[in-house]
Short mmCIF file of C-alpha atoms and ligand atoms in Angstrom, two decimals:
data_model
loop_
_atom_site.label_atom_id
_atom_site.label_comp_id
_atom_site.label_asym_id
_atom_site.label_seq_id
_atom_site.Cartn_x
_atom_site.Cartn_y
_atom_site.Cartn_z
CA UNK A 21 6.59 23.64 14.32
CA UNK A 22 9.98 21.55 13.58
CA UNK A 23 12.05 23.44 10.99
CA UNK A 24 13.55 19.99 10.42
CA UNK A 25 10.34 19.21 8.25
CA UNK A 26 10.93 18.82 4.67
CA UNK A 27 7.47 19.99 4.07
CA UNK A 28 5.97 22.48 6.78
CA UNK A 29 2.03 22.13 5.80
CA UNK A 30 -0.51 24.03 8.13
CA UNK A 31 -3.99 25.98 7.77
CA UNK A 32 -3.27 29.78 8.56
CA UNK A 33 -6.09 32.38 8.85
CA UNK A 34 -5.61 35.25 6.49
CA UNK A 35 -6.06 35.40 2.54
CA UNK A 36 -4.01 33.77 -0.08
CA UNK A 37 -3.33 37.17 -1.25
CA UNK A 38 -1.37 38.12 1.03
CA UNK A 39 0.17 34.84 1.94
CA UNK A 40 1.74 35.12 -1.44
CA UNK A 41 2.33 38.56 -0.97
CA UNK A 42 4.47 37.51 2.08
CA UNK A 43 7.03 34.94 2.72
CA UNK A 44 9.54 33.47 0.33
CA UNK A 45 9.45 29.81 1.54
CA UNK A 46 5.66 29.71 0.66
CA UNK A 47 5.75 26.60 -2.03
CA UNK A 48 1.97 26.45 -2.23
CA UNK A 49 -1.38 28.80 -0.75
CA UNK A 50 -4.78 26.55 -1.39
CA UNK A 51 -7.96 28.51 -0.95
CA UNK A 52 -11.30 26.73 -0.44
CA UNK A 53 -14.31 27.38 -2.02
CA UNK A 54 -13.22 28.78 -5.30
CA UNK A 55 -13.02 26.97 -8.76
CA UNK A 56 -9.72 26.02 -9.60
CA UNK A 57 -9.60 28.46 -13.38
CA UNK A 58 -9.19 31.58 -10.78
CA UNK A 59 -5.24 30.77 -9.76
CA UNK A 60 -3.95 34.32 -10.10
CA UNK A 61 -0.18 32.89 -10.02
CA UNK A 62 1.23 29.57 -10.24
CA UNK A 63 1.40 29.01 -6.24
CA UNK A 64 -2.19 29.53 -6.13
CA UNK A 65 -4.39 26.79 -6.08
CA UNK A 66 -8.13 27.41 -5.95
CA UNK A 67 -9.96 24.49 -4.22
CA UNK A 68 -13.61 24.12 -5.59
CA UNK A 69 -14.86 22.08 -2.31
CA UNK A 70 -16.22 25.11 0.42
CA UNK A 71 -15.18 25.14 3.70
CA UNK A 72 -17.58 23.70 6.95
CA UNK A 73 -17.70 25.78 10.09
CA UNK A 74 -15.33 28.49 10.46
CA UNK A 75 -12.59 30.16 11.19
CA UNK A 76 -12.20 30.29 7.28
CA UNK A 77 -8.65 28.84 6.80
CA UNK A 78 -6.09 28.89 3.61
CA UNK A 79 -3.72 26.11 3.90
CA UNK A 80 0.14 26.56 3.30
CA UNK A 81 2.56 24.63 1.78
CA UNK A 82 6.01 25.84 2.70
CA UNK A 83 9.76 24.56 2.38
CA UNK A 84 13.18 25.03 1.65
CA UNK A 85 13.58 27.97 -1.00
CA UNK A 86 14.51 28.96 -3.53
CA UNK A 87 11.27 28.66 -4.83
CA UNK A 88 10.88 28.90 -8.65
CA UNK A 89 7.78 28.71 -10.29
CA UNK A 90 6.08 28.16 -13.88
CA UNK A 91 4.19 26.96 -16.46
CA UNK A 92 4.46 23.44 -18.40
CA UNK A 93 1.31 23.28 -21.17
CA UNK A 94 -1.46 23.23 -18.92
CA UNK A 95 -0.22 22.31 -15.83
CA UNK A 96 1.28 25.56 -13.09
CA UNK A 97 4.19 24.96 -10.62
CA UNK A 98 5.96 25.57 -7.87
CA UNK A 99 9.26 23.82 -7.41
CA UNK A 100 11.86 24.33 -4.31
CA UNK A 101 14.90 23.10 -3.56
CA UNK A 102 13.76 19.49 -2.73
CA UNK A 103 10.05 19.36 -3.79
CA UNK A 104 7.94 20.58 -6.04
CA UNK A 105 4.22 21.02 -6.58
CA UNK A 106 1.81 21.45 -9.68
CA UNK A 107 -1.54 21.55 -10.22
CA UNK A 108 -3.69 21.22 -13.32
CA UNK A 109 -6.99 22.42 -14.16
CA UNK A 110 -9.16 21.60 -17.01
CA UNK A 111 -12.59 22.84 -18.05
CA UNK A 112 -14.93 20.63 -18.54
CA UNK A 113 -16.80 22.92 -20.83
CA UNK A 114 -13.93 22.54 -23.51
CA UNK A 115 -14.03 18.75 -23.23
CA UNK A 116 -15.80 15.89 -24.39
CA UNK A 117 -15.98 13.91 -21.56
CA UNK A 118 -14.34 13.04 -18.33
CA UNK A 119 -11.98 10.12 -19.35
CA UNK A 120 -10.70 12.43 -21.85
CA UNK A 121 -10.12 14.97 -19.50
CA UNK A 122 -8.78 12.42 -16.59
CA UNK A 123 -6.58 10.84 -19.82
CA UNK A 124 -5.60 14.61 -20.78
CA UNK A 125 -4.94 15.58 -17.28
CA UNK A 126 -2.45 12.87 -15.95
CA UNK A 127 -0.91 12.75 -19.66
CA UNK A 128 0.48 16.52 -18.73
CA UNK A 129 1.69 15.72 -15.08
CA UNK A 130 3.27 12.80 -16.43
CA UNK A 131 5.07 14.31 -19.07
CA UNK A 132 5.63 17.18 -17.27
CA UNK A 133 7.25 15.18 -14.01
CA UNK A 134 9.29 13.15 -16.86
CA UNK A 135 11.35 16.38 -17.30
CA UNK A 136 11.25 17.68 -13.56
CA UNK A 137 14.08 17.12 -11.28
CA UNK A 138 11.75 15.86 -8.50
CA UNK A 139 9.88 13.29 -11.02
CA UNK A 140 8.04 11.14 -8.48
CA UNK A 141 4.36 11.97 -7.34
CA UNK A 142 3.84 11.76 -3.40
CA UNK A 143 0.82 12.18 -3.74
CA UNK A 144 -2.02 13.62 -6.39
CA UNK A 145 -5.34 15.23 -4.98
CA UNK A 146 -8.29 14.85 -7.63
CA UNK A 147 -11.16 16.99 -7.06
CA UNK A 148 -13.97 16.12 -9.76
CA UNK A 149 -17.20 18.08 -10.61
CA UNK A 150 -20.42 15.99 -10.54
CA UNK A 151 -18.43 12.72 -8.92
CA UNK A 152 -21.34 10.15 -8.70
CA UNK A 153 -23.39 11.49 -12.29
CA UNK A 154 -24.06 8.54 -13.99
CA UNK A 155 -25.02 4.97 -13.63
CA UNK A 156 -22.84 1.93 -13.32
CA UNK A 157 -19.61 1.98 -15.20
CA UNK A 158 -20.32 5.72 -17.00
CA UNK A 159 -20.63 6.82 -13.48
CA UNK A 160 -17.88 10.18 -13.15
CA UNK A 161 -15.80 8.36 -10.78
CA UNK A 162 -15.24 5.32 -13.12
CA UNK A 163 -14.63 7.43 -16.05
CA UNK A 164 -12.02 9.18 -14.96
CA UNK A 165 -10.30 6.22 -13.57
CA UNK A 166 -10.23 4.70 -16.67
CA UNK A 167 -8.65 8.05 -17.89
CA UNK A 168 -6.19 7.98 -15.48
CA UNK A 169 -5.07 4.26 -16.01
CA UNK A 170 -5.52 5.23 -20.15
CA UNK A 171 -2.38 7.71 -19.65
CA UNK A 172 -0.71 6.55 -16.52
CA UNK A 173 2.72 4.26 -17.62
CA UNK A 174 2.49 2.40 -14.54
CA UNK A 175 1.49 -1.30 -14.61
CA UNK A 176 0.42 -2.25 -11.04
CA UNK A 177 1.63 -5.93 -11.43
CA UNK A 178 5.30 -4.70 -11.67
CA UNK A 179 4.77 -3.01 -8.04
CA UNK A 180 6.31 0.53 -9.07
CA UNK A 181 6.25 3.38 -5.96
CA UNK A 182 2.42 4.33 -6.69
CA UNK A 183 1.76 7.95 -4.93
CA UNK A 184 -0.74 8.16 -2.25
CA UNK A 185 -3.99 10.03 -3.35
CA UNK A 186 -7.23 12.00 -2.90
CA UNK A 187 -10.70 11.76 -5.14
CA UNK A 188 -13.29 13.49 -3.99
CA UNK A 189 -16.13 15.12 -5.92
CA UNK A 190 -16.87 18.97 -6.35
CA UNK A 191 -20.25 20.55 -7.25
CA UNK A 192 -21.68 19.47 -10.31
CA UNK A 193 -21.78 22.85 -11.88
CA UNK A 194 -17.83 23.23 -11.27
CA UNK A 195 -16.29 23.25 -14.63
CA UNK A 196 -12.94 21.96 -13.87
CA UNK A 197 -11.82 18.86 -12.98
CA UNK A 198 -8.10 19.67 -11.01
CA UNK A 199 -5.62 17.77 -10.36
CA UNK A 200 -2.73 18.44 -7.86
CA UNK A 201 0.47 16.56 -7.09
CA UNK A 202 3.35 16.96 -4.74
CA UNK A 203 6.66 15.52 -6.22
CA UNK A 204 10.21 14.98 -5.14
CA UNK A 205 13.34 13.52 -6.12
CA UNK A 206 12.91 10.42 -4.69
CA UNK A 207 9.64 7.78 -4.27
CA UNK A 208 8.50 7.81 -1.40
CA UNK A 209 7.92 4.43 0.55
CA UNK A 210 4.37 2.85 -0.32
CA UNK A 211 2.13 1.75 2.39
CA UNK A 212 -0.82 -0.28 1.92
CA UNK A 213 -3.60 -1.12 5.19
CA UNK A 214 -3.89 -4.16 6.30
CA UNK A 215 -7.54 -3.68 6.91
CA UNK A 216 -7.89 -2.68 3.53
CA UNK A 217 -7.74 -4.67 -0.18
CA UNK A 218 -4.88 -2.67 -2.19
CA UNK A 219 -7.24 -0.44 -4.46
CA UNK A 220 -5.24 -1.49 -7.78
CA UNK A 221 -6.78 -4.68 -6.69
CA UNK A 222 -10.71 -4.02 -6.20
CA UNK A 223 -12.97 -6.40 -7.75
CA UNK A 224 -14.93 -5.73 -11.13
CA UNK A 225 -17.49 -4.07 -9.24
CA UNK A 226 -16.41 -0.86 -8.73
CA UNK A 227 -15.26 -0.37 -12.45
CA UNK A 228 -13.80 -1.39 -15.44
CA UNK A 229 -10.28 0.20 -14.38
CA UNK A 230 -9.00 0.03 -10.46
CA UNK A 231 -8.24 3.09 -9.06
CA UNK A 232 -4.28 3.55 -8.63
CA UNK A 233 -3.01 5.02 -5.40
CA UNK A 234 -1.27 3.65 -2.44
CA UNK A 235 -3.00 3.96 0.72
CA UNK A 236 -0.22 6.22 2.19
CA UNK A 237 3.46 7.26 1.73
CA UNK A 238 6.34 7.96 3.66
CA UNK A 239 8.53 11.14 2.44
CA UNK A 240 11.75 10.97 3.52
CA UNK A 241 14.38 13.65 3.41
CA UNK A 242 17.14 15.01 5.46
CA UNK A 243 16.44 13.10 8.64
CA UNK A 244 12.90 14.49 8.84
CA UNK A 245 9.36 12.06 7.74
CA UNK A 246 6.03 12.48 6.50
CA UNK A 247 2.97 10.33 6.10
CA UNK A 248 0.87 11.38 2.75
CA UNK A 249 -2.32 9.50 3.55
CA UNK A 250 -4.42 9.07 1.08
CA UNK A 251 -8.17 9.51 1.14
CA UNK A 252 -9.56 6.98 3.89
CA UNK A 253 -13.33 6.42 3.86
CA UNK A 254 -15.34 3.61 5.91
CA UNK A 255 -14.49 0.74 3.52
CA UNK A 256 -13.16 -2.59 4.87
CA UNK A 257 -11.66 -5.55 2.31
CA UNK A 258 -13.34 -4.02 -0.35
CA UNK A 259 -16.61 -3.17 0.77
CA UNK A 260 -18.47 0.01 2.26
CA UNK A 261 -19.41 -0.59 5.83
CA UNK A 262 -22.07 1.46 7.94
CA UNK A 263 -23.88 2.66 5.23
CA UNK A 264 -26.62 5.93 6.01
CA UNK A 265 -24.33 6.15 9.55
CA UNK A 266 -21.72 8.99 9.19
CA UNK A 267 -20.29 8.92 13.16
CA UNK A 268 -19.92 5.10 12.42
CA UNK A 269 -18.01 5.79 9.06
CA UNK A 270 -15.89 8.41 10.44
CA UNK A 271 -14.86 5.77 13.45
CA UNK A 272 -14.54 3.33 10.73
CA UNK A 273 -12.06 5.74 8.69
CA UNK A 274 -10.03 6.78 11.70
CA UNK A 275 -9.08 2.98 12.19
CA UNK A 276 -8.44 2.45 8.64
CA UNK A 277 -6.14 5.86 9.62
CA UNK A 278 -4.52 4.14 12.70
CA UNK A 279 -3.98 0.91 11.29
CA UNK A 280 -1.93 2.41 8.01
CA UNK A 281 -0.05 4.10 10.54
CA UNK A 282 0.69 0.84 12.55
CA UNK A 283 2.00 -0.52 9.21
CA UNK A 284 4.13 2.75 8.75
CA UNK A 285 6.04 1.53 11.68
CA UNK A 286 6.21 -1.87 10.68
CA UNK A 287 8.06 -0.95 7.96
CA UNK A 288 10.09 1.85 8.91
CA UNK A 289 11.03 -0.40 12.01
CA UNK A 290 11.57 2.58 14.11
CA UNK A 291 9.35 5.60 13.46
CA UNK A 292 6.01 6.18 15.03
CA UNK A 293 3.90 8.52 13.46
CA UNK A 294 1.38 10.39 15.54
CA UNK A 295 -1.41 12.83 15.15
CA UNK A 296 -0.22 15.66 16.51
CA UNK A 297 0.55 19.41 16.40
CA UNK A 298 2.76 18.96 13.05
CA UNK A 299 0.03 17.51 11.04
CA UNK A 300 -3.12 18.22 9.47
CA UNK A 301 -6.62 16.43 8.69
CA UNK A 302 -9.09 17.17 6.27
CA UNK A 303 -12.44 15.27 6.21
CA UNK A 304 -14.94 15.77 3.43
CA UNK A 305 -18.36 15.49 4.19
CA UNK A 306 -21.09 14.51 1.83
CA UNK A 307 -24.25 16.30 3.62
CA UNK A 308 -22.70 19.57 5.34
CA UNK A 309 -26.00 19.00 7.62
CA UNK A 310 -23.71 16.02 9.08
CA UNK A 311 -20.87 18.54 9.90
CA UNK A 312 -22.17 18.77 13.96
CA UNK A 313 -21.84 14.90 14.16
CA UNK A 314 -18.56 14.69 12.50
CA UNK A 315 -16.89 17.18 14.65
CA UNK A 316 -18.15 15.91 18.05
CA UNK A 317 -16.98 12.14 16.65
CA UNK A 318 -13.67 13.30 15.66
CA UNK A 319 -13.54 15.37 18.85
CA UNK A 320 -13.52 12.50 21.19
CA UNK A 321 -11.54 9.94 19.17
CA UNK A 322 -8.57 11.85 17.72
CA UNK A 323 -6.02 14.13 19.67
CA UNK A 324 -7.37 17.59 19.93
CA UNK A 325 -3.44 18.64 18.57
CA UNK A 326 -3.81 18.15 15.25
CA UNK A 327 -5.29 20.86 13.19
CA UNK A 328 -8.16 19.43 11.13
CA UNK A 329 -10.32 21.22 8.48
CA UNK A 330 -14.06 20.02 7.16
CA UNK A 331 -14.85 20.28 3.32
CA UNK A 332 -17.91 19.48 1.69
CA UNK A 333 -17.44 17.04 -0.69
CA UNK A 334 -18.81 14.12 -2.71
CA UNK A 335 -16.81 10.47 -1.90
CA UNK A 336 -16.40 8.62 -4.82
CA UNK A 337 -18.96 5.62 -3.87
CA UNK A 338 -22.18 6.62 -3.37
CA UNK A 339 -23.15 4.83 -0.15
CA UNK A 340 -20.40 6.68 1.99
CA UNK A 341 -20.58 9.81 3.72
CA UNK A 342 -17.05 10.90 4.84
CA UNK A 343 -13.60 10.24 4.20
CA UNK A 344 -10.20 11.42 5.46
CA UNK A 345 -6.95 12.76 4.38
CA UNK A 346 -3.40 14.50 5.99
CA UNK A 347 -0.34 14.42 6.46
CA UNK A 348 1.78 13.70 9.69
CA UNK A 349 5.32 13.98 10.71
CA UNK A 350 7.01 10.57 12.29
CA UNK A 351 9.37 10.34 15.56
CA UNK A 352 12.38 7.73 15.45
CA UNK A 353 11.46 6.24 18.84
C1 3EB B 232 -11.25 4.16 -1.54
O1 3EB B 232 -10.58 3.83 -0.57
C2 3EB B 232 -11.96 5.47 -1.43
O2 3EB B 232 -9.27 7.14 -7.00
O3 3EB B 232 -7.50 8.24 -6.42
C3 3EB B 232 -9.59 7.19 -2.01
C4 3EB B 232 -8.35 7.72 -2.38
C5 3EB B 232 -10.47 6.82 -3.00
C6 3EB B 232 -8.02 7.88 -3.75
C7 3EB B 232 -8.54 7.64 -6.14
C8 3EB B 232 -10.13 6.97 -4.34
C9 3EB B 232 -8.91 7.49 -4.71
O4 3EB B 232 -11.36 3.45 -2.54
C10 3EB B 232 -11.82 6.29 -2.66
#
């Protein structure tokens, strides 16, 4: 792997115990399949969603040191030279409902990030108990985006850098909702898809509030880039395509994939990014019983390079199956 990468992000057999143990450039350890009130040290982050298939993987965040960490009210963190992440978790239990918590949540990254040397959001990962519970606008999904967009200072009119992002939904008997960010010094450069209506711009129909997230962004530091690509499910325009057909949704999301990455180089003029060794994928899956399917599709249409974990996990509309995240490093060509 490059050492020119600003952030060097990769799945690693092993335990987060003794990754953290271990090296001193280790920014972040996530470990699947374990609620998100267990972090045992502010590097630590607990993923709720379980892991598909094995070899059982922790991934592992790691860059240029020295690495300091802390606390800031709720929220833990781990902050390097050029980057920093922090992750939040709230029980549910303690709450009165999930717009207050969503609300409560991004009102301590925000303030937190106000006072942070690296005070722009890359991009935030939400994982949210019980996503789809409820019916029309009190569905879980919508409340916390109106939560979100109830503490977020960001007004999507103005175009401001909006980080890239992940929603996806964690057993209903979780209790926390968690929300984790990386963060640097800098924005990074937005990206929106082509194929795809901006998501600050969706239509009444899928809630009172519009999600707001880029579709991707480009880190860039010290020569070295990285796409953050946000969650990418089987949704053209606006609207959910293949429904009940999760190889057809997967093919769907790998073009919405391919096609953000097309308008990367558009707009970096000179930088191709490709799925390869550098990267990573994660693709949720609603029905783990789909997992066989998923992995033969995304077998034969991505590059067998890139390392690619399966979570199971609810997407945040109900009529889709899968959706995919990562990161990938991009080549001046
Ligand atoms: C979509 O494209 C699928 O609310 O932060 C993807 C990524 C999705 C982020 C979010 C939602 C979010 O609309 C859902």
């Amino acid at each position: 792997m490059s050492e020119l990468l600003s952030l060097r992000a990769s799945y690693e057999e092993g335990t987060a115990g003794a990754w953290l143990e271990g090296a001193d450039d280790v920014l972040a350890v996530f470990e699947f399949g374990r609620s998100p009130l267990d972090s045992t040290d502010p590097r630590h982050v607990p993923v709720a969603l379980e892991q598909l298939g094995g070899p059982a993987m922790v991934e592992v965040w790691r860059c240029a040191g020295p690495i300091k960490t802390g606390s800031w009210d709720r929220l833990r963190f781990s902050q390097g030279e050029e980057l920093t992440m922090g992750h939040i978790a709230l029980d549910l239990r303690e709450s009165s409902d999930m717009r207050e918590a969503s609300r409560l949540a991004y009102e301590i990254l925000q303030t937190y990030l106000q006072q942070s040397p690296h005070q722009w959001p890359l991009k935030i990962w939400n994982y949210i108990p019980g996503i789809n519970q409820g019916q029309g606008d009190e569905e879980l999904y919508r409340q916390f985006c109106l939560g979100r967009a109830d503490a977020v200072l960001i007004d999507p009119g103005d175009s401001p850098p909006l980080p890239a992002a992940t929603a996806i939904g964690s057993r209903a008997e979780e209790p926390a909702l968690q929300v984790y960010f990386l963060a640097a010094a800098l924005p990074g450069l937005d990206v929106e898809n082509p194929r795809q209506v901006s998501a600050w711009r969706y239509p009444r129909q899928y809630g009172p509030k519009s999600p707001l997230f880029s579709r991707g962004t480009i880190l860039r530091l010290n020569g070295s880039q990285q796409f953050l690509i946000s969650g990418t499910a089987s949704i053209v325009g606006h609207q959910s395509h293949h429904e009940n057909q999760v190889a057809n949704q997967l093919s769907e999301s790998l073009r919405n994939v391919h096609s953000l990455l097309e308008e990367g180089y558009r707009l970096t003029g000179d930088s191709h990014a490709r799925l390869d060794a550098e990267g990573m994928l994660k693709v949720y899956i609603r029905d783990p019983s789909d997992l066989e399917l998923i992995r033969r599709t995304l077998d034969a249409e991505a590059p067998a390079e890139i390392p690619r974990i399966y979570l199971k996990g609810d997407i945040c509309r109900e009529n889709l199956l899968t959706e995919i995240d990562g990161i990938v490093s991009l080549q001046r060509s």
